[in-house]
Amino acid sequence: MFTGIIQATGKITRLEITEKHAKLSISAAEIAKQNLPLGASVAVNGICLTVTSWQNNEFTVDVMPETMKRTNLGKLTNGSLVNLEPSLSLNGKLDGHLVAGHVDTTAEIISRSENENAIELRFKVPHKYDPYLVEKGSVAIDGISLTVTMAQNDEFGVSLIPYTIANTTLAHYHVHDQVNLEMDMIGRYAVKQIQAWKKEF
């Protein structure tokens, strides 16, 4: 379990990728090895992955076919920056929102604009996920806990504050780039329950 509060960014140093599988090595000097021992969970661009090895300041993770199908990992290259968050301790602070690290889908950036000290991004989302996005609700974008500023007609927007701009990868993205989305966990179950009630009446 994660919070969507990014602890560091890392750089892809080795990328072995096939159509359905990948092995990534990530340089992450800001995250100590003791915080990510072998077998530990880490969110890489919002994807819950398992640390399989460490060498100097680099750790390695394996990525399975289902993950490759649902995420933007296939578009990464050597040198790409990724957002990193170790798993949440039960006695830790929940500063963002509950994030499972199970990416639902990808979304395309359709507009990017600057508004004083903020960057505003708008995304196109597959229609089946539109019900889970509500204004002032939460969404995890490449692992970052963000507040939805608008949501309508299979589109939604977010606004990046200066801290997010400086400490995550999202400010470097451009129109047509793909991001990983994880819908709000509470919202997901609420929608499913409402749909079940509708079938009964």
CSV table of C-alpha atoms in Angstrom, one decimal:
chain,number,residue,atom,x,y,z
A,1,MET,CA,0.0,0.0,0.0
A,2,PHE,CA,1.2,3.5,-0.8
A,3,THR,CA,0.1,7.1,-0.3
A,4,GLY,CA,0.9,8.8,-3.7
A,5,ILE,CA,3.5,11.0,-2.0
A,6,ILE,CA,6.6,10.6,-4.1
A,7,GLN,CA,9.8,10.1,-2.1
A,8,ALA,CA,12.3,10.4,-4.9
A,9,THR,CA,12.8,10.2,-8.6
A,10,GLY,CA,15.0,7.6,-10.2
A,11,LYS,CA,16.7,7.0,-13.5
A,12,ILE,CA,16.4,3.9,-15.7
A,13,THR,CA,19.9,2.6,-16.1
A,14,ARG,CA,19.1,-0.8,-17.7
A,15,LEU,CA,16.1,-1.8,-19.6
A,16,GLU,CA,15.5,-5.3,-20.9
A,17,ILE,CA,12.1,-5.4,-22.6
A,18,THR,CA,10.2,-7.8,-24.8
A,19,GLU,CA,6.6,-7.5,-26.0
A,20,LYS,CA,5.2,-9.0,-22.7
A,21,HIS,CA,8.0,-8.7,-20.1
A,22,ALA,CA,10.6,-6.3,-18.8
A,23,LYS,CA,13.4,-6.1,-16.3
A,24,LEU,CA,14.3,-2.6,-15.1
A,25,SER,CA,17.3,-1.3,-13.2
A,26,ILE,CA,16.8,2.0,-11.5
A,27,SER,CA,19.4,4.4,-10.0
A,28,ALA,CA,18.0,5.8,-6.8
A,29,ALA,CA,20.7,7.3,-4.6
A,30,GLU,CA,18.1,9.2,-2.5
A,31,ILE,CA,16.4,5.9,-1.4
A,32,ALA,CA,18.6,4.0,1.0
A,33,LYS,CA,19.0,0.2,0.5
A,34,GLN,CA,17.7,-0.4,4.0
A,35,ASN,CA,14.4,1.1,3.1
A,36,LEU,CA,14.1,-1.2,0.1
A,37,PRO,CA,15.5,-4.6,1.1
A,38,LEU,CA,15.2,-7.6,-1.3
A,39,GLY,CA,11.6,-8.5,-1.7
A,40,ALA,CA,10.3,-5.1,-0.7
A,41,SER,CA,7.5,-3.4,-2.6
A,42,VAL,CA,8.2,-0.1,-4.4
A,43,ALA,CA,5.9,2.0,-6.5
A,44,VAL,CA,7.6,2.8,-9.8
A,45,ASN,CA,5.5,5.4,-11.7
A,46,GLY,CA,2.6,4.1,-9.6
A,47,ILE,CA,3.2,0.4,-10.3
A,48,CYS,CA,3.7,-1.8,-7.3
A,49,LEU,CA,6.9,-3.9,-8.1
A,50,THR,CA,9.2,-6.1,-6.1
A,51,VAL,CA,12.9,-5.4,-5.5
A,52,THR,CA,14.9,-8.4,-6.8
A,53,SER,CA,18.5,-7.1,-6.4
A,54,TRP,CA,20.7,-4.2,-5.4
A,55,GLN,CA,24.0,-3.1,-6.9
A,56,ASN,CA,25.6,0.1,-5.6
A,57,ASN,CA,22.8,2.7,-5.8
A,58,GLU,CA,20.7,0.7,-8.3
A,59,PHE,CA,17.9,-1.8,-7.7
A,60,THR,CA,16.2,-4.1,-10.1
A,61,VAL,CA,12.6,-5.1,-10.6
A,62,ASP,CA,10.7,-7.5,-12.9
A,63,VAL,CA,7.6,-6.6,-14.8
A,64,MET,CA,5.0,-9.1,-15.8
A,65,PRO,CA,2.8,-9.3,-18.9
A,66,GLU,CA,-0.4,-7.9,-17.3
A,67,THR,CA,1.6,-4.9,-16.0
A,68,MET,CA,3.1,-4.2,-19.5
A,69,LYS,CA,-0.4,-4.3,-21.0
A,70,ARG,CA,-1.9,-1.8,-18.6
A,71,THR,CA,0.9,0.7,-18.1
A,72,ASN,CA,3.2,3.1,-19.9
A,73,LEU,CA,6.4,1.1,-19.0
A,74,GLY,CA,6.8,0.0,-22.6
A,75,LYS,CA,7.5,3.6,-23.6
A,76,LEU,CA,10.4,4.0,-21.2
A,77,THR,CA,14.0,4.2,-22.4
A,78,ASN,CA,17.4,4.2,-20.7
A,79,GLY,CA,17.7,7.5,-19.0
A,80,SER,CA,13.9,7.9,-18.4
A,81,LEU,CA,13.0,9.4,-15.0
A,82,VAL,CA,10.5,7.6,-12.9
A,83,ASN,CA,8.6,8.4,-9.6
A,84,LEU,CA,9.5,6.2,-6.6
A,85,GLU,CA,7.7,5.6,-3.4
A,86,PRO,CA,8.5,2.8,-0.9
A,87,SER,CA,5.5,1.0,0.6
A,88,LEU,CA,3.6,2.7,3.5
A,89,SER,CA,4.3,1.6,7.1
A,90,LEU,CA,1.3,1.0,9.2
A,91,ASN,CA,2.4,3.7,11.6
A,92,GLY,CA,3.2,6.1,8.8
A,93,LYS,CA,1.4,9.3,7.9
A,94,LEU,CA,-1.2,9.2,5.1
A,95,ASP,CA,-0.5,12.6,3.5
A,96,GLY,CA,-2.0,11.6,0.1
A,97,HIS,CA,-4.7,9.0,-0.4
A,98,LEU,CA,-4.7,5.2,-0.3
A,99,VAL,CA,-2.9,3.9,-3.4
A,100,ALA,CA,-2.6,0.2,-4.1
A,101,GLY,CA,0.0,0.4,-6.9
A,102,HIS,CA,-2.4,-1.5,-9.2
A,103,VAL,CA,-2.6,0.6,-12.3
A,104,ASP,CA,-6.0,0.6,-14.0
A,105,THR,CA,-5.2,2.1,-17.4
A,106,THR,CA,-3.2,4.8,-19.2
A,107,ALA,CA,-4.4,8.2,-20.2
A,108,GLU,CA,-3.2,10.6,-22.8
A,109,ILE,CA,-2.3,14.2,-22.0
A,110,ILE,CA,-4.4,16.4,-24.3
A,111,SER,CA,-3.5,19.9,-23.1
A,112,ARG,CA,-0.8,21.5,-20.9
A,113,SER,CA,-0.8,25.1,-19.7
A,114,GLU,CA,0.9,27.2,-17.1
A,115,ASN,CA,-1.1,29.4,-14.7
A,116,GLU,CA,1.2,31.6,-12.6
A,117,ASN,CA,3.0,29.1,-10.3
A,118,ALA,CA,1.0,26.0,-11.4
A,119,ILE,CA,1.0,23.7,-14.4
A,120,GLU,CA,-2.5,22.5,-15.5
A,121,LEU,CA,-2.8,19.2,-17.3
A,122,ARG,CA,-5.9,17.7,-19.0
A,123,PHE,CA,-6.2,14.1,-19.9
A,124,LYS,CA,-8.3,11.8,-22.1
A,125,VAL,CA,-9.4,8.6,-20.3
A,126,PRO,CA,-11.0,5.5,-21.7
A,127,HIS,CA,-14.8,5.8,-21.3
A,128,LYS,CA,-15.2,2.8,-18.9
A,129,TYR,CA,-13.1,4.7,-16.3
A,130,ASP,CA,-15.0,8.0,-16.5
A,131,PRO,CA,-17.4,7.2,-13.7
A,132,TYR,CA,-14.5,6.9,-11.2
A,133,LEU,CA,-13.3,10.5,-11.8
A,134,VAL,CA,-15.1,13.3,-9.9
A,135,GLU,CA,-14.3,16.9,-9.3
A,136,LYS,CA,-12.3,17.3,-6.1
A,137,GLY,CA,-11.8,13.6,-5.9
A,138,SER,CA,-8.4,11.8,-5.8
A,139,VAL,CA,-6.5,10.1,-8.6
A,140,ALA,CA,-3.0,8.6,-8.8
A,141,ILE,CA,-1.1,9.7,-11.9
A,142,ASP,CA,2.2,7.9,-12.4
A,143,GLY,CA,2.0,7.2,-8.7
A,144,ILE,CA,1.4,10.9,-7.7
A,145,SER,CA,-1.7,11.6,-5.5
A,146,LEU,CA,-3.5,14.5,-7.1
A,147,THR,CA,-6.9,16.2,-6.8
A,148,VAL,CA,-9.2,16.2,-9.9
A,149,THR,CA,-10.0,19.8,-10.8
A,150,MET,CA,-12.5,19.0,-13.5
A,151,ALA,CA,-14.1,15.8,-14.9
A,152,GLN,CA,-16.5,15.5,-17.8
A,153,ASN,CA,-17.0,13.7,-21.2
A,154,ASP,CA,-14.1,11.2,-20.6
A,155,GLU,CA,-11.7,14.0,-19.8
A,156,PHE,CA,-10.3,15.2,-16.5
A,157,GLY,CA,-7.8,17.8,-15.3
A,158,VAL,CA,-5.3,18.3,-12.5
A,159,SER,CA,-3.2,21.3,-11.3
A,160,LEU,CA,0.4,20.8,-10.2
A,161,ILE,CA,1.7,22.8,-7.3
A,162,PRO,CA,5.4,24.0,-7.2
A,163,TYR,CA,6.4,21.1,-4.9
A,164,THR,CA,5.0,18.5,-7.3
A,165,ILE,CA,6.6,20.3,-10.3
A,166,ALA,CA,10.0,20.2,-8.6
A,167,ASN,CA,9.9,16.7,-7.1
A,168,THR,CA,8.2,14.5,-9.6
A,169,THR,CA,8.4,13.7,-13.3
A,170,LEU,CA,5.0,15.0,-14.3
A,171,ALA,CA,6.0,18.5,-15.2
A,172,HIS,CA,8.4,17.2,-17.9
A,173,TYR,CA,5.5,15.5,-19.9
A,174,HIS,CA,4.1,16.9,-23.1
A,175,VAL,CA,0.8,16.7,-25.0
A,176,HIS,CA,0.2,13.1,-26.3
A,177,ASP,CA,2.4,11.5,-23.6
A,178,GLN,CA,0.8,8.5,-21.8
A,179,VAL,CA,0.6,8.3,-18.0
A,180,ASN,CA,-0.5,5.6,-15.6
A,181,LEU,CA,-3.8,6.0,-13.8
A,182,GLU,CA,-5.0,4.3,-10.6
A,183,MET,CA,-8.6,5.3,-9.7
A,184,ASP,CA,-9.5,6.2,-6.2
A,185,MET,CA,-10.0,2.9,-4.2
A,186,ILE,CA,-13.1,4.1,-2.3
A,187,GLY,CA,-14.7,5.6,-5.4
A,188,ARG,CA,-14.2,2.3,-7.3
A,189,TYR,CA,-16.1,0.3,-4.7
A,190,ALA,CA,-18.8,3.0,-4.3
A,191,VAL,CA,-19.5,2.9,-8.0
A,192,LYS,CA,-19.6,-0.9,-8.1
A,193,GLN,CA,-22.1,-0.9,-5.2
A,194,ILE,CA,-24.4,1.6,-6.9
A,195,GLN,CA,-24.3,-0.3,-10.1
A,196,ALA,CA,-25.3,-3.5,-8.2
A,197,TRP,CA,-28.2,-1.6,-6.5
A,198,LYS,CA,-29.4,-0.4,-9.9
A,199,LYS,CA,-29.6,-4.0,-11.2
A,200,GLU,CA,-31.9,-4.9,-8.2
A,201,PHE,CA,-34.5,-2.2,-8.9
